[in-house]
Coordinates of C-alpha atoms and ligand atoms in Angstrom, one line a residue:
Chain A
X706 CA 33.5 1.3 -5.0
X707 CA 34.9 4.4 -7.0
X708 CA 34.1 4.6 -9.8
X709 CA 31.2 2.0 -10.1
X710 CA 28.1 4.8 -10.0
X711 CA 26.4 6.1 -13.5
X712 CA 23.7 7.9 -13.7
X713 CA 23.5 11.6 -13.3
X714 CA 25.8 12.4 -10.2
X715 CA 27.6 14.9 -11.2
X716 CA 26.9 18.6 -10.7
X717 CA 25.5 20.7 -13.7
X718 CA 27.4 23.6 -13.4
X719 CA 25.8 25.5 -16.9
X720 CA 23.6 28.4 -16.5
X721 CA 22.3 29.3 -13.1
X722 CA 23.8 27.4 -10.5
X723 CA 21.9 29.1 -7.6
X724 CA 18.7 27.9 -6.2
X725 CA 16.1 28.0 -3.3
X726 CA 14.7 25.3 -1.1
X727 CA 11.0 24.7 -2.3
X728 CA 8.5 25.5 -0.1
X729 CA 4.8 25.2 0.3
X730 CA 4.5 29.0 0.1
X731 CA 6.0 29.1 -3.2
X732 CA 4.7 25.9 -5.0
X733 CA 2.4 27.6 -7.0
X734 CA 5.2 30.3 -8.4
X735 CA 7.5 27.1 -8.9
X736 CA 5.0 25.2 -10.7
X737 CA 3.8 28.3 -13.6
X738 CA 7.9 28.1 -13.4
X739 CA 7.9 31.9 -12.5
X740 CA 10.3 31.6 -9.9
X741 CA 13.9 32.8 -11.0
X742 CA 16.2 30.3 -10.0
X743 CA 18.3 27.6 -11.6
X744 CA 16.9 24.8 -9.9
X745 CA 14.8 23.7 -7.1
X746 CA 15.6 21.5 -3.5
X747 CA 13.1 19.6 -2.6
X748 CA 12.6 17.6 1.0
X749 CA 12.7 14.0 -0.3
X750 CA 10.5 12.9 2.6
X751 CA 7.6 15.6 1.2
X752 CA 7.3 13.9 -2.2
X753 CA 7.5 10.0 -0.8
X754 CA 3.0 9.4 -1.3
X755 CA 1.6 7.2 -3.6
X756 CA -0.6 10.7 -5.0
X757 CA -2.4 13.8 -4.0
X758 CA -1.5 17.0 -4.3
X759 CA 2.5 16.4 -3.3
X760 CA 3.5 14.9 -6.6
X761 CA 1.1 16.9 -8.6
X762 CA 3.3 19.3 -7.1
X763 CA 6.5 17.8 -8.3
X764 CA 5.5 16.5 -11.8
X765 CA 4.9 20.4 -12.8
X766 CA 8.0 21.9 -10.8
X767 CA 9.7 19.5 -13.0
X768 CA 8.7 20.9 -16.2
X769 CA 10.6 23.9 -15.4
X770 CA 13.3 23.0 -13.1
X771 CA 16.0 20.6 -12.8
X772 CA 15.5 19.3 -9.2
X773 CA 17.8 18.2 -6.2
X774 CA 16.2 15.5 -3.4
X775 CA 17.3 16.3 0.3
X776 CA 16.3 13.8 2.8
X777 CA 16.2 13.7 6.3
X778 CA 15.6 10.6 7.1
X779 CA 17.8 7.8 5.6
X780 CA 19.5 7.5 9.2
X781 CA 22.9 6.9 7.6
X782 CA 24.5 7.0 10.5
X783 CA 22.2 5.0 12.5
X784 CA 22.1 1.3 14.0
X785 CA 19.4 0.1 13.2
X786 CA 19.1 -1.7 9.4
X787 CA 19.1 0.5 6.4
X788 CA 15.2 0.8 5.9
X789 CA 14.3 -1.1 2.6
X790 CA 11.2 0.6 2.1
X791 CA 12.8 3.9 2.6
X792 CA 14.9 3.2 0.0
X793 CA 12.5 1.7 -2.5
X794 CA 10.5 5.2 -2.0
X795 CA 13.6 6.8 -2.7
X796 CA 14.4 4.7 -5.6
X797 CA 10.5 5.2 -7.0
X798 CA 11.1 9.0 -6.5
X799 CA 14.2 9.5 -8.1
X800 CA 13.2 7.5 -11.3
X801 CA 10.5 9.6 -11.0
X802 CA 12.0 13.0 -11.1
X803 CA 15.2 12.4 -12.4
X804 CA 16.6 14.9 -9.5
X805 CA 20.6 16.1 -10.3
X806 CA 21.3 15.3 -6.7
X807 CA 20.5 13.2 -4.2
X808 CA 21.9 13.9 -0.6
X809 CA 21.4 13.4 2.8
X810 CA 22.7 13.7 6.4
X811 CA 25.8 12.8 8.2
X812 CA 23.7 11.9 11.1
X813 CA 21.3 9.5 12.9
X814 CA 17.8 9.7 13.3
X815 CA 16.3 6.3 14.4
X816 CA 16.9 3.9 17.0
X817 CA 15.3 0.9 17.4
X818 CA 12.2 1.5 15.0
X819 CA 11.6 4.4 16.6
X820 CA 12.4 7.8 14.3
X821 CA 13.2 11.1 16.3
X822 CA 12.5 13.3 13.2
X823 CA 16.2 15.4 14.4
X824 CA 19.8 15.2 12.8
X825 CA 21.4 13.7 15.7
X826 CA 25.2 14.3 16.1
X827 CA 27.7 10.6 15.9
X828 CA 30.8 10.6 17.7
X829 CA 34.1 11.1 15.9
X830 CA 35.5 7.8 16.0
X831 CA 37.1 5.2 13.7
X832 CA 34.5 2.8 14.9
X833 CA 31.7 5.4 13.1
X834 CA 33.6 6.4 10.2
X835 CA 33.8 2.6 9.1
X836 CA 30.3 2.6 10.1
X837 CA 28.4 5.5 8.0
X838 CA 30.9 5.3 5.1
X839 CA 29.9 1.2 4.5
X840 CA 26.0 2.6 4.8
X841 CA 26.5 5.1 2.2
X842 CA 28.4 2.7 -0.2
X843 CA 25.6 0.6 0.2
X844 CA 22.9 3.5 -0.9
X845 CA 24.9 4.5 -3.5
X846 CA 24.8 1.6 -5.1
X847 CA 21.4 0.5 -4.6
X848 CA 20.4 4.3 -6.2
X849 CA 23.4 3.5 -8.7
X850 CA 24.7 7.0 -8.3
X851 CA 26.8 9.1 -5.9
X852 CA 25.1 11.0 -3.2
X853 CA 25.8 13.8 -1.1
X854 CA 26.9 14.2 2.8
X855 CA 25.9 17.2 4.6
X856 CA 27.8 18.4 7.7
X857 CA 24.9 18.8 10.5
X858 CA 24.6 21.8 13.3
X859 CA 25.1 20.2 16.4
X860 CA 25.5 21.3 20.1
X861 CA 26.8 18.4 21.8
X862 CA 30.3 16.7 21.2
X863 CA 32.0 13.9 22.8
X864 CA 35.0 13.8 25.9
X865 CA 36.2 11.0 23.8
X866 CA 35.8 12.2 19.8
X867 CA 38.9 10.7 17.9
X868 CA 39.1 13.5 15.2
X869 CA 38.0 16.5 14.4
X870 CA 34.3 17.1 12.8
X871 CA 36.0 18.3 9.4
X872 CA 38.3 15.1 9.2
X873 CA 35.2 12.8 10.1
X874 CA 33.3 14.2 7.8
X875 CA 36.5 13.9 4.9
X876 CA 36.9 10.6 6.2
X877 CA 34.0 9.1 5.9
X878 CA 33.1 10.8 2.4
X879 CA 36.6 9.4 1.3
X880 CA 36.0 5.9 2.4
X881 CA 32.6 6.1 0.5
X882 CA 33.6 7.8 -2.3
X883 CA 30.8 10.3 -2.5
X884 CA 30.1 13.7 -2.2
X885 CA 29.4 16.6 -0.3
X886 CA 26.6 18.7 0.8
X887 CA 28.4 21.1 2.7
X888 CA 26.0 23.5 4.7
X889 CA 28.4 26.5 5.6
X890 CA 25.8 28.2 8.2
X891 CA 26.3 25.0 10.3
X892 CA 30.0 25.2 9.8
X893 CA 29.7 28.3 11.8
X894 CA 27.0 27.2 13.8
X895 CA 29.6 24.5 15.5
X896 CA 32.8 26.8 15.3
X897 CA 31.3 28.5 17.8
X898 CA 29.1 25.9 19.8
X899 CA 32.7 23.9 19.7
X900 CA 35.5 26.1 19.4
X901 CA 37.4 25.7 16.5
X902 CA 38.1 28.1 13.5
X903 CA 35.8 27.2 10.4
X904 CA 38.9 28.6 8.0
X905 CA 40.7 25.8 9.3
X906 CA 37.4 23.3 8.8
X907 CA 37.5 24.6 5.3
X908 CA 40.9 24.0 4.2
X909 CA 40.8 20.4 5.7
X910 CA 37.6 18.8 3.1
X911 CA 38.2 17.5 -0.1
X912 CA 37.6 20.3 -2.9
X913 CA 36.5 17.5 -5.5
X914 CA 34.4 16.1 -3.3
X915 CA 31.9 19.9 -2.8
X916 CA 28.7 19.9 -4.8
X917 CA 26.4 21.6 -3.6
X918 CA 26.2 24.4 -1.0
X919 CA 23.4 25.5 1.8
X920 CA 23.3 29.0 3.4
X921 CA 20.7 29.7 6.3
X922 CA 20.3 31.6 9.4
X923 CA 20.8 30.4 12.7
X924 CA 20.2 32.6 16.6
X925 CA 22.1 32.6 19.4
X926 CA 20.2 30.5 22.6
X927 CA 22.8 31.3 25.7
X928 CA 26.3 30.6 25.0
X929 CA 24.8 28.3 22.2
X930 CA 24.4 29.4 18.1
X931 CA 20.9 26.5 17.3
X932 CA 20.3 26.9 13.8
X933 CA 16.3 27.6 13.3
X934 CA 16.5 28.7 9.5
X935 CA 14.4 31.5 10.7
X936 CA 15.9 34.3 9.5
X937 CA 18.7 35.7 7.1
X938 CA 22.2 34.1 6.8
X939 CA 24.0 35.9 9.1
X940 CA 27.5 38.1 8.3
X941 CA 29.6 35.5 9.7
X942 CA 28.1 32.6 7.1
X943 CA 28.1 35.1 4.2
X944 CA 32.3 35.6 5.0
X945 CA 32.5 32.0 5.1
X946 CA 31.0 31.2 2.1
X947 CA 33.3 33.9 0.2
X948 CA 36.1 31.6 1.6
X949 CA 34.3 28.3 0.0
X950 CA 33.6 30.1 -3.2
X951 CA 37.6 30.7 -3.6
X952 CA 38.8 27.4 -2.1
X953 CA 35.9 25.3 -4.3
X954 CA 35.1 27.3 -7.0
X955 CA 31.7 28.1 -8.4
X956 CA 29.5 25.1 -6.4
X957 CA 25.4 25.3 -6.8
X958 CA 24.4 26.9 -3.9
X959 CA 21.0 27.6 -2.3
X960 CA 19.1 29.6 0.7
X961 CA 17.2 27.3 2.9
X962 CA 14.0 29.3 4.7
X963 CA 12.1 26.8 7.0
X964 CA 10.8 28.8 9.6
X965 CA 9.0 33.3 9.0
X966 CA 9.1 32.1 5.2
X967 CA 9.2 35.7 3.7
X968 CA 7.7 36.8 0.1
X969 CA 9.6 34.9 -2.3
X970 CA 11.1 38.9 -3.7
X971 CA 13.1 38.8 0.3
X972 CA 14.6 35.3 -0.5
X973 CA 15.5 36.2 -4.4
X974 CA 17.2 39.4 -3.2
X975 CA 19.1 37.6 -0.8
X976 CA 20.0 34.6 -3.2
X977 CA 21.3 37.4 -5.3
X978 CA 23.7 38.6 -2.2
X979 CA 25.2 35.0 -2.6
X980 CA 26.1 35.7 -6.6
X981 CA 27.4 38.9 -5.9
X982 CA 29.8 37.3 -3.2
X983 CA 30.6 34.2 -5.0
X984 CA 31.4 37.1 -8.5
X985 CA 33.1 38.8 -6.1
X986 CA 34.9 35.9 -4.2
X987 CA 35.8 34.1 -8.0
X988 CA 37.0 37.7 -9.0
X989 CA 39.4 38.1 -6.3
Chain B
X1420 CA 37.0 9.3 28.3
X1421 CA 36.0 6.7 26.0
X1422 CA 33.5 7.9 23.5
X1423 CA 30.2 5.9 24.1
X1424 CA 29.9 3.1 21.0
X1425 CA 27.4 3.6 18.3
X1426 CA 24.5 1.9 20.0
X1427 CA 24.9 2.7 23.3
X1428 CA 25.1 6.5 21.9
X1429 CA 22.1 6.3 19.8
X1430 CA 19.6 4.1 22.9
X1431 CA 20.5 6.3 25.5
X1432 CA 19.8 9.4 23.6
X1433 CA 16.7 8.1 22.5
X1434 CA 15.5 7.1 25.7
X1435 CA 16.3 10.7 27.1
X1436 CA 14.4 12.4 24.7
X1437 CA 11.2 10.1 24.5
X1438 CA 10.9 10.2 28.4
X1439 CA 12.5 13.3 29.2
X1440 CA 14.3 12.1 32.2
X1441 CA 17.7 13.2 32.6
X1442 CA 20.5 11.0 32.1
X1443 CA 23.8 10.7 34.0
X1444 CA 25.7 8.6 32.2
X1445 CA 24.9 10.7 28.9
X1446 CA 26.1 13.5 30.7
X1447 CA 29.7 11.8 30.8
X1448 CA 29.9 11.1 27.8
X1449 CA 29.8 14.7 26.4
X1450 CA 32.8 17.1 26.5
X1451 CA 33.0 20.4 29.2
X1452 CA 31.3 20.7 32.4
X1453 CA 28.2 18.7 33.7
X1454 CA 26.5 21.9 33.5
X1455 CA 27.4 22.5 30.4
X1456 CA 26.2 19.1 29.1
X1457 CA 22.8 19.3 30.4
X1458 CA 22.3 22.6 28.8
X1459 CA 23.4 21.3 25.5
X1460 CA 21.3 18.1 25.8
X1461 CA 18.1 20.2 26.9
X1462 CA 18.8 21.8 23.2
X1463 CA 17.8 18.3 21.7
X1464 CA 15.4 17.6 24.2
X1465 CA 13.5 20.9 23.8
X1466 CA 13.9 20.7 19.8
X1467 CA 12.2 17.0 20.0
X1468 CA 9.0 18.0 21.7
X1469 CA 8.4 21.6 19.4
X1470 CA 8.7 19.8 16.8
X1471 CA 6.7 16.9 17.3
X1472 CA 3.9 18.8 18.6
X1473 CA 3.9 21.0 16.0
X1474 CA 3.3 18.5 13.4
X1475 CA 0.7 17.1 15.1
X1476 CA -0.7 20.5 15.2
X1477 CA -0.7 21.2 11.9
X1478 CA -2.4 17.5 11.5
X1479 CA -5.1 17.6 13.8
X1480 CA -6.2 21.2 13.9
X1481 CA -10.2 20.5 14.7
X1482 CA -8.9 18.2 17.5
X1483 CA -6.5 21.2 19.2
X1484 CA -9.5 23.5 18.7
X1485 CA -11.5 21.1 20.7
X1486 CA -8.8 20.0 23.5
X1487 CA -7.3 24.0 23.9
X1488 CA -3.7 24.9 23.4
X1489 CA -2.6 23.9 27.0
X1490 CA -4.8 20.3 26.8
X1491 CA -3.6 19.9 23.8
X1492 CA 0.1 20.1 24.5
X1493 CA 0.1 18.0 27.6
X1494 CA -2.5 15.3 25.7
X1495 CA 0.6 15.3 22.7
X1496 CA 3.3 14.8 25.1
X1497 CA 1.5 11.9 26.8
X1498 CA 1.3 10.5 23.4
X1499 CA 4.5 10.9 22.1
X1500 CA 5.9 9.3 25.4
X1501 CA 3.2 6.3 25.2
X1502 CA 4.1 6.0 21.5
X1503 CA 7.1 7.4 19.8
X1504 CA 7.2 7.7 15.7
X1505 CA 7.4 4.3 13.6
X1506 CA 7.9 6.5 10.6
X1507 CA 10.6 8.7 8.9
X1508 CA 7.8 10.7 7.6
X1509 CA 6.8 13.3 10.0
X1510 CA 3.3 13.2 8.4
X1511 CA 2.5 10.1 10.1
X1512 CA 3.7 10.9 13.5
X1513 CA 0.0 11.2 14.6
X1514 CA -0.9 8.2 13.2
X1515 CA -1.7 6.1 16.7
X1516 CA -3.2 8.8 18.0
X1517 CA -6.9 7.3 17.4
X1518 CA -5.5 4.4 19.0
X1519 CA -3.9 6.5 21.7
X1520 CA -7.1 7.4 22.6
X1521 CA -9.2 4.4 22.1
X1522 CA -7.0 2.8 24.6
X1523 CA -7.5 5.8 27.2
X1524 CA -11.1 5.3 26.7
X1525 CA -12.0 8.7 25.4
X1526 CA -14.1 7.5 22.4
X1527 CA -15.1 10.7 21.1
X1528 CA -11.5 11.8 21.0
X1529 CA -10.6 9.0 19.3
X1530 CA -13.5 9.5 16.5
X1531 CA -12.2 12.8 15.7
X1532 CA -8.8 11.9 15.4
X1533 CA -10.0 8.8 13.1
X1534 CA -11.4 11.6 10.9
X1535 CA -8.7 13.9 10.9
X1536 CA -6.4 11.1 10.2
X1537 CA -8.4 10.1 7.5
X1538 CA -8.6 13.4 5.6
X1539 CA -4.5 13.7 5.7
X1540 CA -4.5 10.2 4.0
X1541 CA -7.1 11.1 1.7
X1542 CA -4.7 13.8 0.8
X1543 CA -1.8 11.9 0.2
X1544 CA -3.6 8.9 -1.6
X1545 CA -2.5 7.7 -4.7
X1546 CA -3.9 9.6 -8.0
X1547 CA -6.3 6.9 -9.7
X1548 CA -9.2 8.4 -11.9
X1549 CA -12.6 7.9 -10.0
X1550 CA -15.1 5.6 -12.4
X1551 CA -17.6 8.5 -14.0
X1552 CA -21.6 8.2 -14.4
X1553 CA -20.7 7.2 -17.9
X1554 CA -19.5 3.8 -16.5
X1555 CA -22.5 2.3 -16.8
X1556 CA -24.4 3.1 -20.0
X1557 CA -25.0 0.9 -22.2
X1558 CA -24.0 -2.4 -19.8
X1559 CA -26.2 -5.2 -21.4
X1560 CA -27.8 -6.5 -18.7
X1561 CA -26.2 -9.6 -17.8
X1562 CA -23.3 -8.0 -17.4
X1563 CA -24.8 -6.7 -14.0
X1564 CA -23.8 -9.8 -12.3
X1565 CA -20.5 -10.0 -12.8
X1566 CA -19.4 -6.4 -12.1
X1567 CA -16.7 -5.6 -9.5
X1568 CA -15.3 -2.4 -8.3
X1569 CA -12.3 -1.1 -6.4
X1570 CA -12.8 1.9 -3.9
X1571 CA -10.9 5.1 -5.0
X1572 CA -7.7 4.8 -3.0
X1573 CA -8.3 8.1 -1.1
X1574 CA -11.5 6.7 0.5
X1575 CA -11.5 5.5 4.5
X1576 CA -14.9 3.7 6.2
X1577 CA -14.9 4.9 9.5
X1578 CA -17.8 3.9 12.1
X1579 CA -18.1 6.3 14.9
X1580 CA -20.2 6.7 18.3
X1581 CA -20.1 10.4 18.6
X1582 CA -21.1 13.7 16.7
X1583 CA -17.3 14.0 15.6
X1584 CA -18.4 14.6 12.2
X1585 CA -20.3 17.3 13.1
X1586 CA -17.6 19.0 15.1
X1587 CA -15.2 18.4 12.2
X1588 CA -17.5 20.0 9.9
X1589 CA -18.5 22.8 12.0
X1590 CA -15.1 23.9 12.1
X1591 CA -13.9 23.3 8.3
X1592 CA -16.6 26.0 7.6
X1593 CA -15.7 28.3 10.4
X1594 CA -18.4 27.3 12.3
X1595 CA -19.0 27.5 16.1
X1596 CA -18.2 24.3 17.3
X1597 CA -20.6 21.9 19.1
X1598 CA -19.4 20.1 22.4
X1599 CA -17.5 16.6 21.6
X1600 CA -19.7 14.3 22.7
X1601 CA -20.9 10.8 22.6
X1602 CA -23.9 9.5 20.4
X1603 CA -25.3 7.2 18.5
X1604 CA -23.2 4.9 15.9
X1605 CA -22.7 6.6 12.6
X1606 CA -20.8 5.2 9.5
X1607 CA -18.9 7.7 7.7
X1608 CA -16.7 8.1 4.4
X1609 CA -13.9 10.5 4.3
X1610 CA -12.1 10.9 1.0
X1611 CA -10.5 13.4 -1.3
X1612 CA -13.5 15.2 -3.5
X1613 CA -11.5 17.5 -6.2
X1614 CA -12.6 20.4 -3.9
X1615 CA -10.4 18.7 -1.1
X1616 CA -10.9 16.5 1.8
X1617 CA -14.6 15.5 2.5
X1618 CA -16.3 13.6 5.0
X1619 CA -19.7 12.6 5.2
X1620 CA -22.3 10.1 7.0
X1621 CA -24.1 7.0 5.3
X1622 CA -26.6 4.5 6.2
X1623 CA -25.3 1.1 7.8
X1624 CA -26.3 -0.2 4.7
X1625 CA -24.2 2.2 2.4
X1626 CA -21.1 1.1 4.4
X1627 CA -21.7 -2.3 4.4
X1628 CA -22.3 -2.2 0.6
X1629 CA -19.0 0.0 0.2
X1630 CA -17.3 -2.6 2.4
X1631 CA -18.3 -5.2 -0.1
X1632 CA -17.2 -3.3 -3.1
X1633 CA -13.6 -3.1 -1.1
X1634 CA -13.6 -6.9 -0.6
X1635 CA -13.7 -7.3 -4.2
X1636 CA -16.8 -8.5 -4.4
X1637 CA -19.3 -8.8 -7.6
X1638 CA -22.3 -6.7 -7.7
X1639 CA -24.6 -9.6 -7.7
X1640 CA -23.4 -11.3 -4.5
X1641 CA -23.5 -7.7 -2.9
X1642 CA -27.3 -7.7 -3.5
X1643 CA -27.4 -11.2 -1.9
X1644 CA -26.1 -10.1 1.2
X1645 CA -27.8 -7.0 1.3
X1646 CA -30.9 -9.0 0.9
X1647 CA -29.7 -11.3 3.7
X1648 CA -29.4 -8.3 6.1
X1649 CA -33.4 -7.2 5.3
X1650 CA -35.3 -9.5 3.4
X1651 CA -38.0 -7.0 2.9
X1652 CA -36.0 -4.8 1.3
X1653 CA -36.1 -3.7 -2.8
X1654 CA -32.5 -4.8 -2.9
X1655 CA -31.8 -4.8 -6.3
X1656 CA -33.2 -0.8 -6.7
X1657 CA -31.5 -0.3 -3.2
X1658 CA -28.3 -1.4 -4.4
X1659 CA -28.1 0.8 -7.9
X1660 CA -28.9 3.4 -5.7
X1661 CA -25.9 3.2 -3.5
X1662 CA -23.6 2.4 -6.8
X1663 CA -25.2 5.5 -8.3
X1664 CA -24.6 8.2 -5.3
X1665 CA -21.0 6.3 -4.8
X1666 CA -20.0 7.2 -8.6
X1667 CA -21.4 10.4 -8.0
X1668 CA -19.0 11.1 -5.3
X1669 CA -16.2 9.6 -6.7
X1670 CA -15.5 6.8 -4.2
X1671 CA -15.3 4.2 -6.6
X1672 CA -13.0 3.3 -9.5
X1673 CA -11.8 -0.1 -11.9
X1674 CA -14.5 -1.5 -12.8
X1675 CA -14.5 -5.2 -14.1
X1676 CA -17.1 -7.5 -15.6
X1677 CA -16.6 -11.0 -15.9
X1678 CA -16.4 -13.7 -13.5
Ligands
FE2_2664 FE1 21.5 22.4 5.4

């Protein structure tokens, strides 16, 4: 399939390649354009209505931003059929916005027509590698473009996993040929919640493949990190994204903030942390 | 170990979380202790409810003023166990709720939620400009006949058998609340007004002309049946009346002459 996808796929790296995830809070800022950020990530699922306020919403972001779509929802990794009319939303959306990426998860989220609204983890077998990565081939060239992978936080792994997460997830982007989203906080998230050293998870993706990058804070539950985007990214993540920044270079990278949104000044201040580290990181 | 295949995986999970009964054989299946695996299960678990229940918060706030936190929660969980999400949206996750409570028999409930519901679609409704009072001037008069309409796409006919709307109202404008209760049948339209969501109560009549105007019919075969329904009624004044007030509101949009 390489090869085969037009369209607008590839990363704009020009001017400001740092962003923030759109949130209510900040729709009206985003929409006079008065927020100062490169581009915008929006949560595909928000924008998929026939009308209303949503896409009055998005048609004005638009005229200031270039966009990025994030689903939740595509269940790539799922057994139940693709769902058509999730993709012809997808499809109406993305002609409709133009958006410079287009990802989702490297996850499940349905089951038998019924959706669980969670990133649930796969095992790390052959059997889903083949699975997920003939899924994604399939979006991609329905939407006639590449899309992006994120790696998912997850607190449960499997006696019988066949690989590690970093080689499933290079695996199955690989066998898809597309790219990824790669969410560093949940790279430390499951370092700890599995044991392994995120350095090593680093070194072992595909450079080429990196397009876009999220930071976000997670809490420690027990002996478990859950990541609740409640709060700022954490020391660890902030380290860990210095170590991206050298090994992939300057990727667009963005704060998600789900949960105690702060005024939009606390999440500029702290997207301007992440260009001082990447400067720094690029410098070094 | 074996890992567990895709499908057996994914339906076992599911099953865990909708129901909430613990699972041995998902417990195998994980790496570390059985201890350990029910603790990191639980996180799923756990996450599954809060999050469900908050959405359905944030979507039906009247009826979680009227229930009480603790009702409220318990009612939700019922739900969710009866009826899990058919949508990837999380916006529609309370969309059987009316049913959910129709089928427990708790008719009031079940009004309320139709109007909440409602509202959020209103919201979400496709953007078509509504048909202004200028619509009509100048229409020769055997044009009349043949005119049809379309409802605006944010408008919902809802019949109820309770003072829901009241409830609803009272506590959009921060009102105290009356008690949900049953009453007499009342038809309702909720739509999107360019203030935001509105509700209101017609006649019988008004609905069953508005139901009319949804079926695609012309305005002169509406008059008919309106006239069948009371014959001693000025239908034709009756009926320019209702298309009047439903212009005004903004419930009504495309309009077509012609056969
Ligand atoms: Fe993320």
């Amino acid at each position: 399939m390489a090869g085969t996808h037009c369209g607008p796929h590839a990363p704009r790296r020009g001017r400001d390649a740092f962003g923030l995830g759109l949130r209510p809070p900040f729709y009206r800022e985003a929409m006079r354009g008065a927020v100062p950020v490169g581009w915008l990530e929006l949560v595909t699922e928000n924008f998929m209505v026939d009308g209303g306020r949503a896409l009055h919403v998005l048609d004005a972001v638009r005229e200031h931003y270039e966009v990025a779509l994030h689903g939740v929802s595509m269940n790539l990794g799922g057994t139940d059929p693709l769902d058509e009319g999730y993709l012809r939303r997808l499809e109406a959306l993305v002609r409709r916005c133009e958006p410079v990426r287009v990802s989702d998860h490297l996850c499940w989220t349905r089951h038998g027509g019924h959706h669980l609204h969670d990133l649930l983890p796969l095992p790390h077998t052959r059997e889903a590698v083949i699975h997920v990565a003939e899924r994604i081939s399939r979006v991609q060239d329905r939407l006639r473009r590449r899309i992006l992978i994120e790696n998912v936080s997850s607190y449960a792994r499997f006696a019988g996993d066949e690989m590690p997460e970093a080689e499933f997830l290079r695996e199955v982007c690989e066998r898809a040929d597309c790219l990824i989203l790669l969410d560093v906080n949940n790279v430390v998230v499951n370092a700890h919640n599995h044991a392994f050293d995120p350095q090593l998870y680093l070194s072992a993706l595909p450079a080429a493949r990196i397009a876009q990058v999220h930071l976000a804070g997670h809490r420690a539950s027990g002996p478990l990190r859950i990541d609740t985007h409640d709060r700022p990214v954490a020391g660890e993540t902030w380290a860990l994204y210095a170590q991206a920044v050298r090994r992939f270079g300057p990727v667009p990278t963005m704060i998600e903030r789900d949960e105690e949104i702060p005024p939009l000044e606390e999440l500029l201040s702290e997207l301007d942390a992440a260009r001082r580290i990447a400067a720094q990181a690029r410098a070094a | 170990m074996r890992p567990p295949s895709l499908a057996a995986w994914q339906g076992r999970l599911k099953r865990y979380l909708i129901t909430g009964e613990d699972d041995p054989e998902l417990q195998r299946w994980l790496a570390g202790s059985p201890d350990e695996a029910v603790l990191r299960l639980e996180v799923y678990r756990n996450a599954y409810y809060i999050r469900l229940e908050e959405a359905l918060a944030r979507d039906y706030p009247v009826l979680r003023a009227v229930l009480g936190d603790a009702a409220f929660g318990r009612e939700m969980a019922r739900y969710l166990r009866a009826r899990p999400s058919a949508s990837p949206t999380l916006r529609h996750v309370g969309q059987a709720l009316p049913a959910h409570f129709e089928a427990h028999r708790r008719l009031p409930v079940a009004d309320l939620c139709r109007i909440e519901r409602a509202v959020l679609e209103a919201f979400d409704a496709a953007d078509v400009a509504p048909l202004g009072a200028e619509a009509l001037h100048g229409l020769p008069p055997e044009a009349w006949q043949g005119l049809r309409f379309s409802l605006h796409p944010s408008v919902s006919l809802l019949q109820v058998a309770s003072n829901a709307l009241d409830v609803w109202k009272a506590f959009r404008q921060k009102r105290r609340m009356p008690e949900l209760a049953p009453g007499t049948a009342r038809s309702l339209v909720v739509w999107r007004s360019p203030r935001g969501p509105a509700a209101t109560a017609v006649s019988s009549e008004h609905r069953f002309f508005l139901e009319r105007i949804a079926a695609g019919e012309p305005f002169a075969s509406i008059c008919e049946a309106l006239w069948l329904r009371d014959d001693r009624r000025e239908v034709p004044e009756v009926a320019a009346c209702y298309l009047a007030q439903s212009i005004r509101n903004g419930w009504l949009t495309r309009m077509r002459t012609g056969r």
